[in-house]
Structure formats: structure tokens, C-alpha cells
Amino acid sequence: MIVSLLFGTGLALASPLTEGVERWEEGDLAAAVEAWSSVVDEGVPSWETHYNLGVARYRQGDLALALAHWREATHRAPRREEPSHNLAVVRAELGLGGRVVAEPWWLRLATANEWLGLGAFTTALGGLGGWLAHSFSRRVWPWMAGAILGLVFLAAGYVGDWQMSAYPGAVVLVEDCALRLEPDVEAPTGKTLGVGAEVGVLERFRGFVLVESSEGLTGYVPASSLAIVGDHSGWERRLRGS
Amino acid sequence: MVGAWFWRWAFILIGLSVPSLAHAQVVQLTVVSPDLEVGDVGLVRVRVQGPRPTAPPVISTDPPQGLRLAFYGQSQQVRVVNGQSARSFEYNYRVEALAEGTYRLGPAVVEFGTRSESTRPGTLRVRPRSGGSSAEVEASSVLSVEQAWTGQVVLLQRRLRSKSRILRDSWTEPVLRNLDRVRGTQPRFVEYQVDNNGQRTFVREESYPLMVAPGEEAEISATVARVGIRSQSGSLSAFSVGRSKQVIVPLDAYRIKVRDLPSPPPQFSGLVGDFSIQVKVDKTAARVGDSVNQEILIQGDGDLVGFEPAAMPSSDKFRVYEGTPAISSRVDGDGFKAEGMYSRVIVPTKAGRLSIPDYTFVYFSPTKGEYVKEVVSFTDIEVGAGASKNGAFESFMSDTDALSVDGVPSESLDEGVRPIQTAGVASTVPEPMWLRWAGWLATLPLVSFVLVRVGPSVWGVAGRAVSRLFRRQAAEESINGLLRALPEDRVERLGALERVLRRVIAALTELESTGAIDGAQVQAAREVRARLDRARFAEVDDPTLEQDIRSLASQLERLT
């Protein structure tokens, strides 16, 4: 909890959800969406903001955006039940099937920052404990084992963070998004992905993204047609701009 | 008589006809290498003079199997004749000989918009490989079964065996008939050595899953394996240590018999293979509105891509939300393995005992040769009444219309989706840069402990081991060490004596320079060195040579 407070939500700005919630309660859905969406201009949106935006988009009938926001929410708060539940619901409604390109399994237990914090704490504690135990002629190996466990946690944090930034998941936001052979709008096309399809990002290149579909097919799609998990500011700003 | 006007007009007509001749359309097929051995690669060229074809020419082969023809590239030439440009296009094709025989290549069909032209055909002869290279490498490319059922997954197994180390291999992809590649599965590569009484055999194996399509017979066409092996007689390569050479091994086509599935029973899933099924429900007690996760795990040796269990319909007691299947497959030592995890969320909408319907799974088992039906049951779930909380909205209640959450009418909330979060924060601060380094800093106590406390003992042990190693080497290279371990072989023995004598002369010369000895002893040692050189290079027998060298070494030992 302490670690989580230090490295995660505890560093939150005093920017409550209230404005959007008030608009929601007044029944002004568009204003609520605007209030929550504007958060991306001010800082890093919390999981609650993404979650609420997902509910609002779902209500507006935009299932792909709802899916994208809930994936963002689960990315930030993997242990919360609400976004996971809503994800299952919207995936069932979209009915696209196939394998979901998801984050590493350990990031479903804790965020990369939480792993880093836990790893740093455990490693430091084990290392310092080892020094003290050695100085007082006590057994050192339990502390060393703790420190090594901490290194494993650190590795989980660093690797998870790298993997989510290098190979994140993404959601297709536009209809009939064709996989292209080359990063070019005139390149030959292959399979067409439906709106809401979940893909894995393999590479970004000149405004195009090389993605892997749930069936294992790869191809280039325009970056503007995707919501990339972890890149909230990119696609949310783009959508608001459009 | 022919008048001057005739010649004038004749010249004009000839002049006009030359450009049109330059534009004449010519299509020609040339087999650049008409005589090949199995495994060789040759070139076929189609030359088109005139307008640009709309597509690369298509070349047929007769018989169709046994050659692999692939478009290789094209070039264009422009010639100017009498001020008129004439273009010609060359289309090159790579032809790989896979099986012995005489083949007719072409005619090549060249398309110019709506019309097309054909070339004359060419002939290509393929002879068996000369030299018997297959003795060095044994290769096979077979299917894992001799007969299969339609829809069954079989393995294309390639194996290379050689007494020499296998450095690299490449196979010409065979043409598959009534066989489809299984998508999303990586092939299996294994490399190992077999040691049979000191005789090593290097083995390299690859396995690819293929699905059998309907038909009487499935076939993998003839193919060629190109194998690079370590060989003393081979050539040096910049990319491998030592000498290597390439061996080409032709392989014949391989066929298996295909059997059609018998008439399917009701509820047949379409799956062919031997499967096991496990089911799991994460709760046996829940409240109205809770999510109950149900998972069906199917494992087996058949392909699961595209398969989904029959959807469970919702009822007045529960709602069902089908999840996204997670399908994976691999090839391991036991063959092809596929696994599908099918999940769904069941949300009770009424209190009481909830019975989930049985799941029936019907598939065709190739080993039994018949359809197998499995019925799995789920544990009943005790459903309690939904929790009442302030602000919580249990959206799965059937009578939620009258409910409201913080003033928001319930009809504005969508059934099945959890409500919004009313508490919490909207944004968090950006992640500070130092956070990434905090993890590394945290390792400092551990690293310093290892370096300072654990390190010295480790370095000490390693240092002593290295020191012992150096001392042993120095002792082996010392004069006495060399004299103790003189080899039996004459040439090697004389070589070792030369090393001894060199050290003796160097030591005596050093002693002479300090005045400890006079020059006579150094001169005597040099005379022995001259005898040693005669014995080594003129092969003169000198029975006292070794004894004299030992005497010099003894003298040196006494002096030092």
C-alpha cells in the first residue's frame, strides 16, 4: 500500500472527478465526456477517468472507444474488478473473437510502477539487511534471498514497462481498417479489421503502425485509426481535435 | 525501263518501313541453362520486343511437378533506330530442378492489354546428381502418418543426419497437395548429436504442422535440401570458422492416403483430433449481479483455430456474456498440441439455486476412427440477494428501472456495464524521471555487499585457481618440465629438445654477459644446437645428442 501510494495513485493531483460526475448526474453526457476528456490536457488521466470515459462512450454507442478506455483503465488499475467486467461485456457485444493481444500476465497483478516500487523496496531492504546481518554475525542468506526476490520484482517492472511501451496493445477505432503490405496508403491490402478489433503493435513507422491481428496476421495500418494502450494522450487528443 | 521517280519513291517507302520494323513485336523464350542436375538452379528468359506487356509472362511446365519456376526480375532496353526508339523487355525466371526428367518449358504467354502472344516452348533436361554427395548427408522429408483423416493435423518432418557438423541448411519449399499450413504455429527445430562409440552423428530436425484437406491422397512434392557441412576439403568462408562445403540432397515426393470422415452426428464441433476437456467455475456462491466466470479448457492434437463452443443462451435467471477465446498451439517432442481457453461471464439475475446447463462436446478421434461425445457438467451456484449499498448500482437486476444512482435515472445506464466512479481523482502527475533510476539505486546496498563482502572470497578463489594454472603451465614449459615430458615421436621429440636448447643457450648467454662463465660453454651449446639442426632438418642420426643436451641443462642448473 505504501509503495503503491508512493509510486502510483498517491502522487495524484487534487483534481477530483467531480466536475464530470456533476455533468453526468445532470444528465449532460456530452459535457461529462468533455470534462473527463479535458483531463488529458492537464496531466495523466487516472484509471477512474478512463473508466468513466469508457462508460460514457459506451452509452454514446461507441463500443470501440469504450473498449479502448477500459483497456487503459485496466492497464492503470489491473486489480480493479469494474473495468475488467466492462471489458468482458463490451468484447462479448463486439463479438470479434480471436486471441486478445494483451499485456504480460504479471501486469494483470500489478502495474509496472508498482512492481518497480516493490522491487526497489525489497532489494534495498534485503541489501541493507544483509549488511547489518553480516556486521552482527547473523545469517545473511535470508536477506540475500529477499534482495534477489526484489531484483525479480524490479525486472518484472522494467520488462513490463518496456514491453508495454515497445509492444503495446491497441484497439481499431475505424470501420474497415485494412492491413496493408507496406506503410503506404496505396500498398496492397489484406484482411480488413472491424471497428473494435484488438491488435498488438509491433512497430511504428512514418505515421503507420505494424500490427498483429488476433488471428496472427500482420500488416500496416494508419496510426490515426488506432487507440494504442498507454498512449492515451495521443489518441484522445487526436479524437478531440477531430 | 524503271524511271527515277520509281527509285525516289522506293527509297521513301524503305525509309518509312525501317521504323515500323523496329516496332515489330517479337516474343522469345530462352532456356539459358538447358541441362541441369537435380538441385541445380538455372535461368529462363523471355524477351519481348515491342510494347510493354501488361504483366510478366506466364510460363507453363510440362510435366507440372519437378521444377520450381519463380519470377526473378526484369530489365528494359531502349534502342534508337533511324530516330525512332525501340524498346525491348527481358523477364528472367529462376528455375530449380527438383526431380529428374525432360521438361517442356512454355509456351510463355505474354499479355498486351486485351490480346496476348505466345512464344515457342523450350526444353530442359534434368539429370540425377553426379558425385554421390548424399553419402555425406542423409536427408528425409516425410509426413508423421501414413494415412490420415480429413481435417487431421499431421507433421511435415524434415531430418538431416551427417557425420560432419551441420552449419546451415535450406530447403526448397515443396508444393503441397491437399495439405494446408496450420496458422499461428511456429515450427519446431531441434539439433543434437548422437555419440555411437566415439563416432558422432549430427542431427537437425524440423517439424511443421499441416492440416489434411479433403481428397484421396495428400502429397508433398519433390524437394531439395541444401546443407552446409564442416569439411576439410571444403572452402574457407568468412561466415564460419574453418572450412565448409555445400551438399545438395534431392528428395522424392511423399504421399499419404486420406480418408473422409464418416457422416457426422448432431452437435459435431468440426474438430478432428484427440482432445481433453476441463471446465471450471470460479464461484459456487454468488449474489445477484455478481460476475461468475466459467472457463472451458480444450486441449488436444487438432487445430482449434476458428472453433468456439456453442453459445449459452441467457435465461430469466442469468445473463451470459461470451468472452474472447484464447487459442495457442505449438509443436513439441510429442507432436502438435493445441489449447483453447473459452471463457464466459454468467451474471445471476435472480436469487436461488442456479443450474448451468451441461456442455456437450463432440469431435472426431483419428486414433479411434470414430466420433467421441463428451458431456461435462457444472456445479450449481447458490445465488443470494443483491447487496444494497449507497451509490452502488447492481445493473443486472431485472427490476432496476425504478432505481437511481446519485440522481441519475437508471435507464440512462446500460445493462451489463458497471456504473461510473463517483469518487477518486481525475488525473495523476506525470511520472518523475528519477523513478526509473530508483530501482537501480535500490540495488546499491546489495551490489556493494556482493562486491565488498562476497566478492573478495570469490576473487580470491578465482585468483588462486588462475595462479595455479599459470604455475602449472610455467612448470610444463620449464627446461626440466620439457625434459621430463619428451614425446615419443622423433620429430616432436627433436622439437621439444630444440625448445630446451634455446632456453639453455639464452640462459648461458645471459650468464656470460654477467661474467659468471666464459664464452666456451656458450660456444659448446651452440655446437650442440648445430647438431640438433642437422638431426632435425637433414635427418642425421646423432645418438649422443639428447644426452649432450641433458648434460648442458644439468650444467646450467648447477650454475644457477
PDB file of N, CA and C in Angstrom, chain B residues 71 116 170 178 199 234 253 270 297 323 347 361 364 389 428 482 490 499 502 539 541:
ATOM      1  N   PHE B  71       9.543 -16.055 -60.797  1.00  0.00           N
ATOM      2  CA  PHE B  71       9.911 -14.788 -61.457  1.00  0.00           C
ATOM      3  C   PHE B  71      11.072 -14.168 -60.691  1.00  0.00           C
ATOM      4  N   SER B 116      -2.895 -11.325 -76.532  1.00  0.00           N
ATOM      5  CA  SER B 116      -1.707 -11.978 -75.975  1.00  0.00           C
ATOM      6  C   SER B 116      -0.932 -12.671 -77.080  1.00  0.00           C
ATOM      7  N   SER B 170      19.035 -25.181 -46.043  1.00  0.00           N
ATOM      8  CA  SER B 170      17.865 -24.513 -46.612  1.00  0.00           C
ATOM      9  C   SER B 170      17.168 -25.516 -47.516  1.00  0.00           C
ATOM     10  N   ASN B 178      -3.478 -31.059 -51.165  1.00  0.00           N
ATOM     11  CA  ASN B 178      -4.447 -31.480 -50.134  1.00  0.00           C
ATOM     12  C   ASN B 178      -3.862 -31.345 -48.727  1.00  0.00           C
ATOM     13  N   GLN B 199      31.886 -42.271 -32.420  1.00  0.00           N
ATOM     14  CA  GLN B 199      31.550 -41.774 -33.755  1.00  0.00           C
ATOM     15  C   GLN B 199      30.340 -40.851 -33.623  1.00  0.00           C
ATOM     16  N   GLY B 234      36.580 -28.602 -47.963  1.00  0.00           N
ATOM     17  CA  GLY B 234      35.741 -27.512 -48.437  1.00  0.00           C
ATOM     18  C   GLY B 234      36.505 -26.211 -48.529  1.00  0.00           C
ATOM     19  N   ALA B 253       9.029 -37.069 -53.946  1.00  0.00           N
ATOM     20  CA  ALA B 253       7.713 -36.676 -53.425  1.00  0.00           C
ATOM     21  C   ALA B 253       7.244 -37.711 -52.402  1.00  0.00           C
ATOM     22  N   GLY B 270     -16.848 -30.069 -35.384  1.00  0.00           N
ATOM     23  CA  GLY B 270     -15.992 -29.847 -36.546  1.00  0.00           C
ATOM     24  C   GLY B 270     -14.527 -30.111 -36.256  1.00  0.00           C
ATOM     25  N   LEU B 297     -11.608 -25.423 -20.912  1.00  0.00           N
ATOM     26  CA  LEU B 297     -10.265 -25.612 -21.460  1.00  0.00           C
ATOM     27  C   LEU B 297     -10.267 -26.868 -22.325  1.00  0.00           C
ATOM     28  N   GLY B 323     -16.943 -14.596 -23.675  1.00  0.00           N
ATOM     29  CA  GLY B 323     -15.627 -13.959 -23.689  1.00  0.00           C
ATOM     30  C   GLY B 323     -14.913 -14.210 -25.001  1.00  0.00           C
ATOM     31  N   VAL B 347     -23.964 -13.854 -15.180  1.00  0.00           N
ATOM     32  CA  VAL B 347     -24.419 -12.921 -14.149  1.00  0.00           C
ATOM     33  C   VAL B 347     -25.812 -13.343 -13.681  1.00  0.00           C
ATOM     34  N   PHE B 361     -19.632 -31.820 -26.011  1.00  0.00           N
ATOM     35  CA  PHE B 361     -18.511 -31.602 -26.923  1.00  0.00           C
ATOM     36  C   PHE B 361     -18.327 -32.859 -27.772  1.00  0.00           C
ATOM     37  N   PHE B 364     -14.139 -35.706 -33.694  1.00  0.00           N
ATOM     38  CA  PHE B 364     -13.755 -36.948 -34.345  1.00  0.00           C
ATOM     39  C   PHE B 364     -12.347 -37.325 -33.900  1.00  0.00           C
ATOM     40  N   LYS B 389     -26.224  -1.000  -1.381  1.00  0.00           N
ATOM     41  CA  LYS B 389     -25.216  -0.045  -0.958  1.00  0.00           C
ATOM     42  C   LYS B 389     -25.613   1.323  -1.477  1.00  0.00           C
ATOM     43  N   THR B 428      -3.333  12.092 -12.494  1.00  0.00           N
ATOM     44  CA  THR B 428      -2.154  11.930 -11.642  1.00  0.00           C
ATOM     45  C   THR B 428      -1.028  12.741 -12.267  1.00  0.00           C
ATOM     46  N   LEU B 482      60.078 -29.743 -19.643  1.00  0.00           N
ATOM     47  CA  LEU B 482      60.127 -30.208 -21.033  1.00  0.00           C
ATOM     48  C   LEU B 482      60.915 -31.510 -21.138  1.00  0.00           C
ATOM     49  N   ARG B 490      59.681 -38.969 -33.034  1.00  0.00           N
ATOM     50  CA  ARG B 490      61.024 -38.407 -33.226  1.00  0.00           C
ATOM     51  C   ARG B 490      60.978 -36.916 -33.534  1.00  0.00           C
ATOM     52  N   ARG B 499      63.408 -26.599 -28.080  1.00  0.00           N
ATOM     53  CA  ARG B 499      62.913 -25.576 -27.135  1.00  0.00           C
ATOM     54  C   ARG B 499      63.798 -25.551 -25.877  1.00  0.00           C
ATOM     55  N   ARG B 502      67.152 -23.935 -26.728  1.00  0.00           N
ATOM     56  CA  ARG B 502      67.017 -22.484 -26.896  1.00  0.00           C
ATOM     57  C   ARG B 502      67.046 -21.792 -25.523  1.00  0.00           C
ATOM     58  N   GLU B 539      67.995 -34.925 -41.069  1.00  0.00           N
ATOM     59  CA  GLU B 539      67.653 -36.264 -40.588  1.00  0.00           C
ATOM     60  C   GLU B 539      68.904 -37.124 -40.376  1.00  0.00           C
ATOM     61  N   ASP B 541      71.327 -39.094 -37.997  1.00  0.00           N
ATOM     62  CA  ASP B 541      71.227 -39.780 -36.698  1.00  0.00           C
ATOM     63  C   ASP B 541      72.362 -39.335 -35.775  1.00  0.00           C
TER      64      ASP B 541
END
